Coordinates of C-alpha atoms in Angstrom, one line a residue:
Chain A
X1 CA 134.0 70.7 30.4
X2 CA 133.7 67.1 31.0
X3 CA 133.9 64.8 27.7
X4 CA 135.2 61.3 28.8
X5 CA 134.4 57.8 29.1
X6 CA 136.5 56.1 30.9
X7 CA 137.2 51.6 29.7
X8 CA 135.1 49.6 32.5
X9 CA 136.4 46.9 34.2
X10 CA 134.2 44.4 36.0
X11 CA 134.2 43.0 39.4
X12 CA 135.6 39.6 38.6
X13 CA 138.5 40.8 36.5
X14 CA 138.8 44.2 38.7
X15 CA 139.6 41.2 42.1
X16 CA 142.3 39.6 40.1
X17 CA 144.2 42.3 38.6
X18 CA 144.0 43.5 42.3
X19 CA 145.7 40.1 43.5
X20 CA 148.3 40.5 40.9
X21 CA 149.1 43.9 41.9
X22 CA 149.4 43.3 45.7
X23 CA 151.8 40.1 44.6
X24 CA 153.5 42.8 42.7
X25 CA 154.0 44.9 45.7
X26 CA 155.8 42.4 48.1
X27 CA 158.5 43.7 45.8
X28 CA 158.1 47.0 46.1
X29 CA 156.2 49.9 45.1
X30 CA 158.5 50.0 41.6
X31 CA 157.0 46.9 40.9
X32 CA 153.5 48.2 41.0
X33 CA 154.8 51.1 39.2
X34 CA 155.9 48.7 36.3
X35 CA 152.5 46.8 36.1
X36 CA 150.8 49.9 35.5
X37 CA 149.0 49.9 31.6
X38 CA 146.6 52.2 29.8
X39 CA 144.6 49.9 28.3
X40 CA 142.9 46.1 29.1
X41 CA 141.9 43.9 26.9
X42 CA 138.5 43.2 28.7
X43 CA 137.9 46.9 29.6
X44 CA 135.2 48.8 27.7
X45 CA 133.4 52.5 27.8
X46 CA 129.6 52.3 27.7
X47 CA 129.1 52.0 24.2
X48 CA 127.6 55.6 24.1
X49 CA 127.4 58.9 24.9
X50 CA 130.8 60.0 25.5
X51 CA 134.3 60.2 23.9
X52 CA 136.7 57.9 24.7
X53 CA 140.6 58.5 26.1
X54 CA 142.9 56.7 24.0
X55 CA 146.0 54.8 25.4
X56 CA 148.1 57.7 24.7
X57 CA 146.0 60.2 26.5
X58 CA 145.7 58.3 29.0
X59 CA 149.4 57.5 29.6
X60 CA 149.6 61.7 29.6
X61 CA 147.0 61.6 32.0
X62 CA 149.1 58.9 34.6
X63 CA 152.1 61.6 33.5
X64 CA 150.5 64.5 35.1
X65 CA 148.6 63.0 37.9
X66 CA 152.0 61.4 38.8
X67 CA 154.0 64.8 38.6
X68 CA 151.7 66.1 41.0
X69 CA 151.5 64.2 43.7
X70 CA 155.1 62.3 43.2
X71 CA 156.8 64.2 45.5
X72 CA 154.6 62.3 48.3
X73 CA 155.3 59.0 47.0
X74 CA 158.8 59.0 46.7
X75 CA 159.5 56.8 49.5
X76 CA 156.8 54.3 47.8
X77 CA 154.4 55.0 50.9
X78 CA 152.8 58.0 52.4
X79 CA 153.8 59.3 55.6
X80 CA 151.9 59.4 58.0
X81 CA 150.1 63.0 58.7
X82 CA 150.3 63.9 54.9
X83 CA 147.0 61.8 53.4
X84 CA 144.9 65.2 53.9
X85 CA 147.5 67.3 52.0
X86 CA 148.0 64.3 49.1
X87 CA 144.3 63.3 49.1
X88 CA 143.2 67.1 48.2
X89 CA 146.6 67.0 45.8
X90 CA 144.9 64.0 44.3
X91 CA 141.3 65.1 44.0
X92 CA 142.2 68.2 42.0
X93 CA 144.2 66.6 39.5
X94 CA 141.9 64.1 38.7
X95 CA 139.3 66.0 38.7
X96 CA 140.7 68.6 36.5
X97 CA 143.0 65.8 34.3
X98 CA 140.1 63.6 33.6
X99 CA 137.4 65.3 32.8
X100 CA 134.5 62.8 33.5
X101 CA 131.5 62.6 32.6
X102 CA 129.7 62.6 36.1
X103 CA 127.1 59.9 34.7
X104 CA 130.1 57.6 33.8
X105 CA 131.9 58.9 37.4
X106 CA 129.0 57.6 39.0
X107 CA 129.8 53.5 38.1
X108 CA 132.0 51.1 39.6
X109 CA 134.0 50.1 36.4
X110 CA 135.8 53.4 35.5
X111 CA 137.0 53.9 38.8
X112 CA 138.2 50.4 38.7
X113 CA 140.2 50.6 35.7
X114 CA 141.7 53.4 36.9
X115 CA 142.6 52.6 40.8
X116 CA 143.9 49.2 39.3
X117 CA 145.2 49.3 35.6
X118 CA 146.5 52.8 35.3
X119 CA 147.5 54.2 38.7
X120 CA 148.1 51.0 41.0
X121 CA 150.9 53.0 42.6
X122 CA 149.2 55.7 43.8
X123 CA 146.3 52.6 45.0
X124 CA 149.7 50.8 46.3
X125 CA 150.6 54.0 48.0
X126 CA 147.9 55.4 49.8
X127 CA 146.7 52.3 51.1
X128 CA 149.6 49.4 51.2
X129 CA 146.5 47.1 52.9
X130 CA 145.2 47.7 49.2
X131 CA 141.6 46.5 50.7
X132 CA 139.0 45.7 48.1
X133 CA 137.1 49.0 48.9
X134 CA 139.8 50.7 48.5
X135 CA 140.3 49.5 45.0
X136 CA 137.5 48.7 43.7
X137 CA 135.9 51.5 41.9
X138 CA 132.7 51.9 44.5
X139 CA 132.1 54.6 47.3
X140 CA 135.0 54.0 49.3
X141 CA 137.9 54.1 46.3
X142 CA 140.8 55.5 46.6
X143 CA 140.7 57.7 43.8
X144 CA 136.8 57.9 43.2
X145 CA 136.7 59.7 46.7
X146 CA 138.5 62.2 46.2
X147 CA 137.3 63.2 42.6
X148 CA 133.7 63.2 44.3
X149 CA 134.7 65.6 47.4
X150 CA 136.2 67.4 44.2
X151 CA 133.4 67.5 42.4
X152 CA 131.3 69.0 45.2
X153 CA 132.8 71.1 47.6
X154 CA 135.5 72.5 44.7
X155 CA 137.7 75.6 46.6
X156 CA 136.2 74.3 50.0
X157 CA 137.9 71.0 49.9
X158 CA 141.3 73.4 49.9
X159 CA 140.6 76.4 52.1
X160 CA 140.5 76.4 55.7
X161 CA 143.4 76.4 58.5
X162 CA 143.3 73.5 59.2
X163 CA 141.4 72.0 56.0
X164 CA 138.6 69.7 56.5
X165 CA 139.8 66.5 58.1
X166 CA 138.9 63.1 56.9
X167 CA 136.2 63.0 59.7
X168 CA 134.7 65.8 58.6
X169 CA 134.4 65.1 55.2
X170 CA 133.7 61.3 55.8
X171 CA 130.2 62.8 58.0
X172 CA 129.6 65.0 55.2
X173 CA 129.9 62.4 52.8
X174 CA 128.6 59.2 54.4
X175 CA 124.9 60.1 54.3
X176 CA 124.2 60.5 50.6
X177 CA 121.2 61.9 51.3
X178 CA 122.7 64.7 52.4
X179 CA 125.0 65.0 50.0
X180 CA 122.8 64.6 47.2
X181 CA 122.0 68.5 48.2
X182 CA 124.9 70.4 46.9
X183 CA 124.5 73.3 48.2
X184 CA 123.7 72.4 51.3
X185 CA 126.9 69.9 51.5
X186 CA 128.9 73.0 50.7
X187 CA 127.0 75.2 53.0
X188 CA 127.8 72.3 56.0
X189 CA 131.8 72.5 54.9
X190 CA 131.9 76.2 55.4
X191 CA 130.4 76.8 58.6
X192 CA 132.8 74.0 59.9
X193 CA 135.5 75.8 58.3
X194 CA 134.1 79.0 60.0
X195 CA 133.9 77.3 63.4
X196 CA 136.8 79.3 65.9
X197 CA 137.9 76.7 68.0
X198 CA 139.7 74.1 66.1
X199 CA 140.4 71.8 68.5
X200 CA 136.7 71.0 69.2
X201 CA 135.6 71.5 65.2
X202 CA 135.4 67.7 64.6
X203 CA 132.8 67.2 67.6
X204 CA 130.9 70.1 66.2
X205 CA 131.0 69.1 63.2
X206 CA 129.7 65.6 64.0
X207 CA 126.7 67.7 66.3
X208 CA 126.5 70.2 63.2
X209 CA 125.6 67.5 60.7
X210 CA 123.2 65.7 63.2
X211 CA 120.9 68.3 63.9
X212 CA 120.7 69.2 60.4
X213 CA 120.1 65.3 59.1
X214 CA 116.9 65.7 61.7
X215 CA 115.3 68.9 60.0
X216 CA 114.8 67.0 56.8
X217 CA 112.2 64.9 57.7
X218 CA 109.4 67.8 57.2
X219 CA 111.3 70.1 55.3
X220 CA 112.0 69.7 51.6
X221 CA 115.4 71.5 52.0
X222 CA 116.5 70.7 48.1
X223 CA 113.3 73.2 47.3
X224 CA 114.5 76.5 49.2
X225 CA 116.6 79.1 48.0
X226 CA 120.5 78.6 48.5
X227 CA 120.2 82.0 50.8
X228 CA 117.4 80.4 52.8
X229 CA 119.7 76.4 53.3
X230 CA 122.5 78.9 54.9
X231 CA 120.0 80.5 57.4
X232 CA 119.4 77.0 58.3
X233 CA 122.5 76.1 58.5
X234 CA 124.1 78.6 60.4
X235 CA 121.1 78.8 62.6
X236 CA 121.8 75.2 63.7
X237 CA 125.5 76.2 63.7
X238 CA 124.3 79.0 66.3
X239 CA 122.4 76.8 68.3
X240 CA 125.2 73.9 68.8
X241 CA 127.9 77.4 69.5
X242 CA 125.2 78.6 72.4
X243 CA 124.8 75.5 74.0
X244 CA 121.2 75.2 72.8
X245 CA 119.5 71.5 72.7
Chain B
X1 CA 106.7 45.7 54.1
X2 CA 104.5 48.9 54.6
X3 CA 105.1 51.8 52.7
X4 CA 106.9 54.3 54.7
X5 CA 104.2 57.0 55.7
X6 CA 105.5 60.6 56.7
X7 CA 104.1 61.9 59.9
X8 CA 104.1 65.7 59.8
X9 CA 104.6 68.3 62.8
X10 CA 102.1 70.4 60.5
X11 CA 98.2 70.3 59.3
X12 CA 98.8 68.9 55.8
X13 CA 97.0 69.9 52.5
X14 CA 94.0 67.7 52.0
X15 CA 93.6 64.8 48.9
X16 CA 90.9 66.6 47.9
X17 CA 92.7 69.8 47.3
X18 CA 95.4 68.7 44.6
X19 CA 95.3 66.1 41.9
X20 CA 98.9 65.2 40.4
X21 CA 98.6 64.3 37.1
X22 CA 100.5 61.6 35.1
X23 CA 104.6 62.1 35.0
X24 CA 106.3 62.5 30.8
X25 CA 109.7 61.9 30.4
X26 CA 111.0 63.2 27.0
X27 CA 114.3 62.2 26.4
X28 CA 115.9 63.4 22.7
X29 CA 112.5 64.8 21.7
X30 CA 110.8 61.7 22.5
X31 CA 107.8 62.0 24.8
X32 CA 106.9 59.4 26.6
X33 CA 105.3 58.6 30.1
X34 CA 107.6 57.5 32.7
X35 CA 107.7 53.9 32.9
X36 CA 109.9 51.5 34.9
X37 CA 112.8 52.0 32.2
X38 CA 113.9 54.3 29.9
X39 CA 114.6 53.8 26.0
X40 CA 117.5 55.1 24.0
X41 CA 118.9 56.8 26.8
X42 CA 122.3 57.3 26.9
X43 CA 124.9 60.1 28.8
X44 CA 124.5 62.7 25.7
X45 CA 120.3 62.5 26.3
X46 CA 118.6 65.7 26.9
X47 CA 116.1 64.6 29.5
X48 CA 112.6 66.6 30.8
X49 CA 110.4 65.9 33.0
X50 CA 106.6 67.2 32.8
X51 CA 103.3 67.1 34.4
X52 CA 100.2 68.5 35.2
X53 CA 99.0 69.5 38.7
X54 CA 94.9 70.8 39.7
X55 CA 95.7 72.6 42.9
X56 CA 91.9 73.9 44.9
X57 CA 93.8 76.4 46.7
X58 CA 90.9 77.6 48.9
X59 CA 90.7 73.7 49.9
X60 CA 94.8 73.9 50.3
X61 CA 94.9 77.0 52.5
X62 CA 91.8 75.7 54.7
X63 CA 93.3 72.4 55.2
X64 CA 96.6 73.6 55.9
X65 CA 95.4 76.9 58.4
X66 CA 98.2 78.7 56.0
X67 CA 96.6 82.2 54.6
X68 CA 97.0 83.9 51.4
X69 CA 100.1 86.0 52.7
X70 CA 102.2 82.1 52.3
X71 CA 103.0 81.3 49.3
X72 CA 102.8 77.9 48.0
X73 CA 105.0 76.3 45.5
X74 CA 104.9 73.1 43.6
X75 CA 108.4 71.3 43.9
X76 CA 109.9 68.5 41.8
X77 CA 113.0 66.8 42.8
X78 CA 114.5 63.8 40.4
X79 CA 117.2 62.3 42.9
X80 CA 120.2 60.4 41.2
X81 CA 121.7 58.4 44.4
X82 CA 124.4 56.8 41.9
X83 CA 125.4 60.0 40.7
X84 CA 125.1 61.5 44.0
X85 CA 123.0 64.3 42.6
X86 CA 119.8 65.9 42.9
X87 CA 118.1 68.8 40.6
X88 CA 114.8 70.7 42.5
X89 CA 112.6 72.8 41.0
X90 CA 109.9 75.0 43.0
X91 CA 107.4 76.8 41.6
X92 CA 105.0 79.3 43.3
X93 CA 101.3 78.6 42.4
X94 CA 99.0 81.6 42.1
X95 CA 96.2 80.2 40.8
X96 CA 96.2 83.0 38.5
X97 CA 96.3 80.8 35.2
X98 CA 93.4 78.4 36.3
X99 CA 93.7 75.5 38.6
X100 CA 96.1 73.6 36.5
X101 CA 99.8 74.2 36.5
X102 CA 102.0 72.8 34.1
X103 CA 105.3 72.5 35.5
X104 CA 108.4 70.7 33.7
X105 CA 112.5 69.5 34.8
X106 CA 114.9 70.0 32.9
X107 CA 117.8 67.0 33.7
X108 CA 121.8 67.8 31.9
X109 CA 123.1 66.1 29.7
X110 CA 125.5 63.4 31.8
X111 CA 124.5 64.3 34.9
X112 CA 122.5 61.0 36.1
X113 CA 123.3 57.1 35.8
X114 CA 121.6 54.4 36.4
X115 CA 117.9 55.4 38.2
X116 CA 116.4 58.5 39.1
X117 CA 113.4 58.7 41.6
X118 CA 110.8 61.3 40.8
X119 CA 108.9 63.1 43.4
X120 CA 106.6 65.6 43.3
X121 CA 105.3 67.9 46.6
X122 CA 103.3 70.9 47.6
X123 CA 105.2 72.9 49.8
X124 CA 105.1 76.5 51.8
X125 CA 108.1 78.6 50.9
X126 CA 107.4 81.6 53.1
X127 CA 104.9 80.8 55.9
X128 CA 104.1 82.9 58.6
X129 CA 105.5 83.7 61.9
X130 CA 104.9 83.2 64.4
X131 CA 102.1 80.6 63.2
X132 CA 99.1 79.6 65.3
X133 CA 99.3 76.0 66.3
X134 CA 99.4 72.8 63.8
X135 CA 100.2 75.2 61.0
X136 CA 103.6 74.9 59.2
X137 CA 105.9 77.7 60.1
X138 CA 108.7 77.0 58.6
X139 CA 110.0 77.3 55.1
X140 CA 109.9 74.2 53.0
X141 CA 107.5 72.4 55.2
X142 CA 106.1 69.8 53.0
X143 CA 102.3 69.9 52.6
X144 CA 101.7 66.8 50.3
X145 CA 103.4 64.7 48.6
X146 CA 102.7 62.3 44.9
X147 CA 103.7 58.8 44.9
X148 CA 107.3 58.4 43.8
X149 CA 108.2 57.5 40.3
X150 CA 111.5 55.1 40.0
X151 CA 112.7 54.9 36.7
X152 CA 116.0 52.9 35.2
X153 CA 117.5 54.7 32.8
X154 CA 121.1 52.1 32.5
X155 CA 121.2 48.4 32.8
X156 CA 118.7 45.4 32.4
X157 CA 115.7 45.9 34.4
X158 CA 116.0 44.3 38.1
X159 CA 118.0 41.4 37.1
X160 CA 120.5 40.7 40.3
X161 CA 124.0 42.3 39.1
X162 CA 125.9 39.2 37.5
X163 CA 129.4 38.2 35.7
X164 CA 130.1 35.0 34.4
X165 CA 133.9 34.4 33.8
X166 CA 136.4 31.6 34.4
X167 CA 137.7 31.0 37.9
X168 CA 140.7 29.4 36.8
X169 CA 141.8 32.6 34.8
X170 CA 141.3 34.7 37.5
X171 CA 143.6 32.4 40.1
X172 CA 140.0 31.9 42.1
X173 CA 139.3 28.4 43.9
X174 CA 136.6 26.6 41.6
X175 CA 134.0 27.2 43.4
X176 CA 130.7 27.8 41.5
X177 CA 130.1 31.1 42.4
X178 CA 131.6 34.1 44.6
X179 CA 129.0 36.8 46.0
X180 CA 130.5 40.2 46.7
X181 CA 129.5 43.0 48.6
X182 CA 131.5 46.3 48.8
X183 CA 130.0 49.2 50.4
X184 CA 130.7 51.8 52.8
X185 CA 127.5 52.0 54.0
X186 CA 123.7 50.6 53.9
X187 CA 122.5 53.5 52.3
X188 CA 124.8 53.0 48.8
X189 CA 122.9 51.1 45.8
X190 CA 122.3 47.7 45.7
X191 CA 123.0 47.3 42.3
X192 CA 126.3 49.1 42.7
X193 CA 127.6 47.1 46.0
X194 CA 126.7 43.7 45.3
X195 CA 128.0 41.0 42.3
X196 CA 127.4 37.7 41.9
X197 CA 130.6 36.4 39.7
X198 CA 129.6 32.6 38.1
X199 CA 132.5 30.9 37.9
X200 CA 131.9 29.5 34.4
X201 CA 134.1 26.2 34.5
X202 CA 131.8 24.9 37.5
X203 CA 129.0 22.3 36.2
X204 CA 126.7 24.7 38.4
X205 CA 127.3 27.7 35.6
X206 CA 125.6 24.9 32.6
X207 CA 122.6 24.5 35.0
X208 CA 121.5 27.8 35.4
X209 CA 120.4 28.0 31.5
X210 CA 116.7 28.0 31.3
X211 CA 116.4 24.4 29.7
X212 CA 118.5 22.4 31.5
X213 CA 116.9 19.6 33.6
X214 CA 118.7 20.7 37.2
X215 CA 118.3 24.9 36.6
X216 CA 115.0 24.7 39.0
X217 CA 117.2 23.3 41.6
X218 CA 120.1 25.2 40.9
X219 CA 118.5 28.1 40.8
X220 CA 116.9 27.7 44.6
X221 CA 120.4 26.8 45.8
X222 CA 121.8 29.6 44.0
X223 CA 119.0 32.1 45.9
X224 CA 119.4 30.6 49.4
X225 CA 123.1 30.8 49.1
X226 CA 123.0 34.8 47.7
X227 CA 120.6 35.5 50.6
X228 CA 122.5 33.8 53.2
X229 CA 125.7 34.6 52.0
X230 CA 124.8 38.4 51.7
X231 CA 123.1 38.7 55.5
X232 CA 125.9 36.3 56.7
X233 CA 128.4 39.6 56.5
X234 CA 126.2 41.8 57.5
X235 CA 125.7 40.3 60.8
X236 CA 129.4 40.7 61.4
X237 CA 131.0 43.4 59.7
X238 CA 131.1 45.9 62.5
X239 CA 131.4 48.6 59.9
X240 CA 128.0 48.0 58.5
X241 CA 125.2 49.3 60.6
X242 CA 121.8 48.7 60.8
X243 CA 119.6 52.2 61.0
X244 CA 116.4 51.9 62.7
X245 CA 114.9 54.5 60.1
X246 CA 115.4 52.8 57.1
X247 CA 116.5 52.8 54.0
X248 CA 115.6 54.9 50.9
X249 CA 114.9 52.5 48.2
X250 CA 117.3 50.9 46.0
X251 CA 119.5 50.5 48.7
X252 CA 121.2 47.8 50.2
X253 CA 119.3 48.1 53.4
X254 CA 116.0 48.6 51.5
X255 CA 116.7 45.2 49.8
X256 CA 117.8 43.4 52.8
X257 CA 114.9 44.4 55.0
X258 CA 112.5 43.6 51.9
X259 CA 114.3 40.2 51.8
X260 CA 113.7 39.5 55.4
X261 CA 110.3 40.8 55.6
X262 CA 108.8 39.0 52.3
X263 CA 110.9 35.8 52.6
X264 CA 112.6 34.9 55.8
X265 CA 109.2 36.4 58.2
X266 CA 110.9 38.3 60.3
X267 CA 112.8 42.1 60.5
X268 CA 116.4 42.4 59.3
X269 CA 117.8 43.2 63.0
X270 CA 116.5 39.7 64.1
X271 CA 117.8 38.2 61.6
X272 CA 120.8 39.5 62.2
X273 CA 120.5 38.5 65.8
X274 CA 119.7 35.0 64.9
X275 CA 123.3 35.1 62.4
X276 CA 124.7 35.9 65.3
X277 CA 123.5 33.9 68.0
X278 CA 122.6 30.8 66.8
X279 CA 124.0 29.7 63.1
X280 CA 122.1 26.4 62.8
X281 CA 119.0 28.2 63.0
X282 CA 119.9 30.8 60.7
X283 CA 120.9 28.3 58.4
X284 CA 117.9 26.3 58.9
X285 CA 115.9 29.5 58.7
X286 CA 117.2 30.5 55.3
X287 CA 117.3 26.6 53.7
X288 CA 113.6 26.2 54.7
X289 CA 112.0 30.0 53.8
X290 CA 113.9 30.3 50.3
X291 CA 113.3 26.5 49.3
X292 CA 116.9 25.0 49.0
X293 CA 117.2 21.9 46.9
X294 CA 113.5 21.7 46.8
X295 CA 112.9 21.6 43.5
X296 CA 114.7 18.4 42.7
X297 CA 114.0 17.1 39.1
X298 CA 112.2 13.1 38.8

């Protein structure tokens, strides 16, 4: 059930706590560790409809996101060829841990606060460039992304051998008109995930998500029946498999 | 900029044959129609959505070459791009209950931020096939469409996103303002991607109150510089690219190509080229079309 509001921080203050944490982390990723605080004093919820973490829970909240995904972190930078593994570590523990509203999820401030107040390690960590997209709480945010493939594709995000790679999500993802249908985002994940050869799954994918971008033109897909989207899909799925233009 | 029109592969329904009636929003109980914004909204609102719709079905079925074995449904999407979120409801009309059909949305609790855009279409769920030429034979084929509602449930109105702070607490050079732009794509909100941070020390900052003698001046340097500023890294952020289709409104690329089309006279792409290709003009181009400095007091 999703209850919280998370403390908002804006775009000025969000750009210099970011330059004190990257100052911070020319000494190391303990240093960014150290700066790391549950509250600020110029962070604020929206005033209403939600309840509000306190410091305390949030501290717990740093406690258990950090358990999980620590053991990736211990060098104080991922290495290379685990970011799928920690990114899906990540998305389910924030997604579970905070318990966001999905109206507040969906502003910049939250995700800010968060990224750059209470978990500027794991920013720090998973990208030691520590670009402002990254940190800033819009689309591209370190944590924010996660939480949002989370959010939509749930077990997908975990199943598959191999998972969905960051190419495939990002074509899922990058087109929010797409992605604004649900079911049909899920139903795009899973026939990926059912594709045989997985050397060429990316390329499909990429052909896969194409094709179906192009039938929505006439087609009000959000309308139909879930049943009636995966016909679609794995119709187009069918066609891309056969060689079909 | 001309409305976007949507050409169809299909015969569409007729004007004649449906009449949309006005849109209600009734948020807590309230009813009220839907406006540009939204009172007492907040992420705890129970939100609905209502209207009526006068369908002539023999008019829609003749128009559209679809016969009485398709059925046609009335769907309503309200589309949340902020919340990346959409909620659809389609339901069949029989005709049954008379030629109105009442048909109502029920929107969560928490589940939308900022805007939602409203839209409203008549649509075949299960046409026939095969289907003789011109006629929609697939399912979901749009037949007709209402004109889309936008409302702003969060925030003040269109006012560009600002924040006035204190460059010298932030460890920013003085300058009088900063305009930002983070997004991943064209597509994301404007409102979401783009700040304009006042630094509050500069003597710019006391200018742009209403009643100070220099704020008409200000105020076109302040919009030329935005503009400029804002095209200025789209033209070379390699990340960022320009779709030929367009952009759904709201958008960044919706508000650029407005921009350009209402106030510079030409298409975003060329004024990209121009950014690109020859500065001074750009500069010139922007300066002269958004009226820098020209408003210089006596």
């Amino acid at each position: 059930m999703t209850v919280y509001v998370y403390p908002r921080l804006g775009r000025a203050l969000a750009l210099a706590r970011l330059e004190e944490v990257r100052r911070a982390y020319t000494q190391g990723i303990g240093a960014v560790t150290e700066l790391a605080l549950a509250e600020h004093p110029r962070a604020a919820p929206v005033a209403t409809g939600g309840q509000v973490p306190t410091p305390d829970e949030l501290w717990r909240i740093r406690s258990e996101v950090m358990d999980r995904v620590g053991p990736w972190l211990e060098s104080g930078e991922l290495l290379r060829g685990h970011a799928g593994d920690f990114d899906r570590t990540l998305g389910a523990a924030l997604h579970e841990l905070l318990q966001i509203i999905p109206a507040d999820a969906a502003h910049e401030g939250p995700w800010s606060f968060l990224s750059i107040v209470l978990l500027p390690d794991i920013l720090a960590a998973r990208f030691p460039t520590m670009h402002e997209d990254r940190a800033l709480g819009t689309g591209r945010n370190v944590l924010r992304r996660v939480w949002i493939r989370e959010e939509i594709l749930a077990d997908l995000h975990h199943s598959g051998d191999p998972p969905l790679g960051e190419d495939e999500l990002v074509g899922i993802f990058e087109r929010s008109a797409v992605v604004r249908n649900r079911p049909l985002a899920r139903y795009l994940a899973q026939a990926v995930l059912a594709h045989r050869d997985a050397s060429a799954r990316s390329e499909f994918a990429r052909e896969l998500y194409k094709r179906v971008r192009r039938t929505t033109g006439p087609l009000l897909l959000d309308a139909l029946p879930d049943t009636q989207v995966a016909k679609l899909v794995d119709a187009v799925a069918g066609s891309i498999t056969q060689g079909s233009p | 900029m001309p409305r976007e029109v949507r050409v169809l592969p299909h015969r569409p329904a007729s004007s004649d044959s449906v009449e949309w009636g006005p849109l209600w929003l009734t948020v807590n109980g309230h009813r009220e129609p839907a406006g540009d914004l939204v009172d007492a909204w907040d992420y705890a609102s129970e939100t609905v959505v209502d209207y009526d719709v006068r369908l002539d079905l023999d008019m829609v079925r003749s128009s559209t070459g679809l016969d009485e074995t398709a059925t046609i449904a009335v769907a309503t999407k309200v589309d949340c791009p902020t919340a990346l979120t959409r909620l659809t409801s389609a339901v069949p009309y029989t005709g049954e209950d008379g030629p109105v059909t009442s048909i109502s949305l029920s929107i969560p609790a928490g589940s939308v931020a900022d805007a939602i855009v409203i839209t409203r279409h008549l649509i075949v769920l299960d046409p026939p096939s095969p289907a003789p030429d011109g006629v929609a034979d697939r399912a979901g084929a749009r037949l007709h469409e209402a004109p889309r509602t936008r409302v702003r449930l969060e925030g003040a109105g269109g006012r560009f996103p600002t924040e006035a702070v204190p460059f010298s607490e932030l460890g920013l050079e003085p300058a009088a303002w900063r305009v930002d732009l983070t997004c991943e794509s064209l597509d994301n909100a404007f409102l979401g991607a783009v700040r304009l941070i006042v630094n509050t020390e500069h003597p710019a900052a006391a200018a742009l109150d209403a009643g100070h003698e220099a704020h008409d001046m200000i105020l076109t340097a302040l919009r030329c510089d935005v503009v400029r500023q804002l095209l200025s890294r789209l033209a070379f952020d390699n990340t960022l690219e320009v779709d030929e289709r367009g952009y759904e409104d709201g958008s960044v690329g919706s508000v650029l190509e407005t921009i350009c089309d209402l106030h510079l006279g030409r298409d975003l792409p060329s004024v990209l080229e121009l950014a690109r290709q020859d500065a001074p003009g750009f500069e010139m181009l922007a300066q002269a079309r958004l009226g820098f400095l020209s408003k210089v007091p006596t």
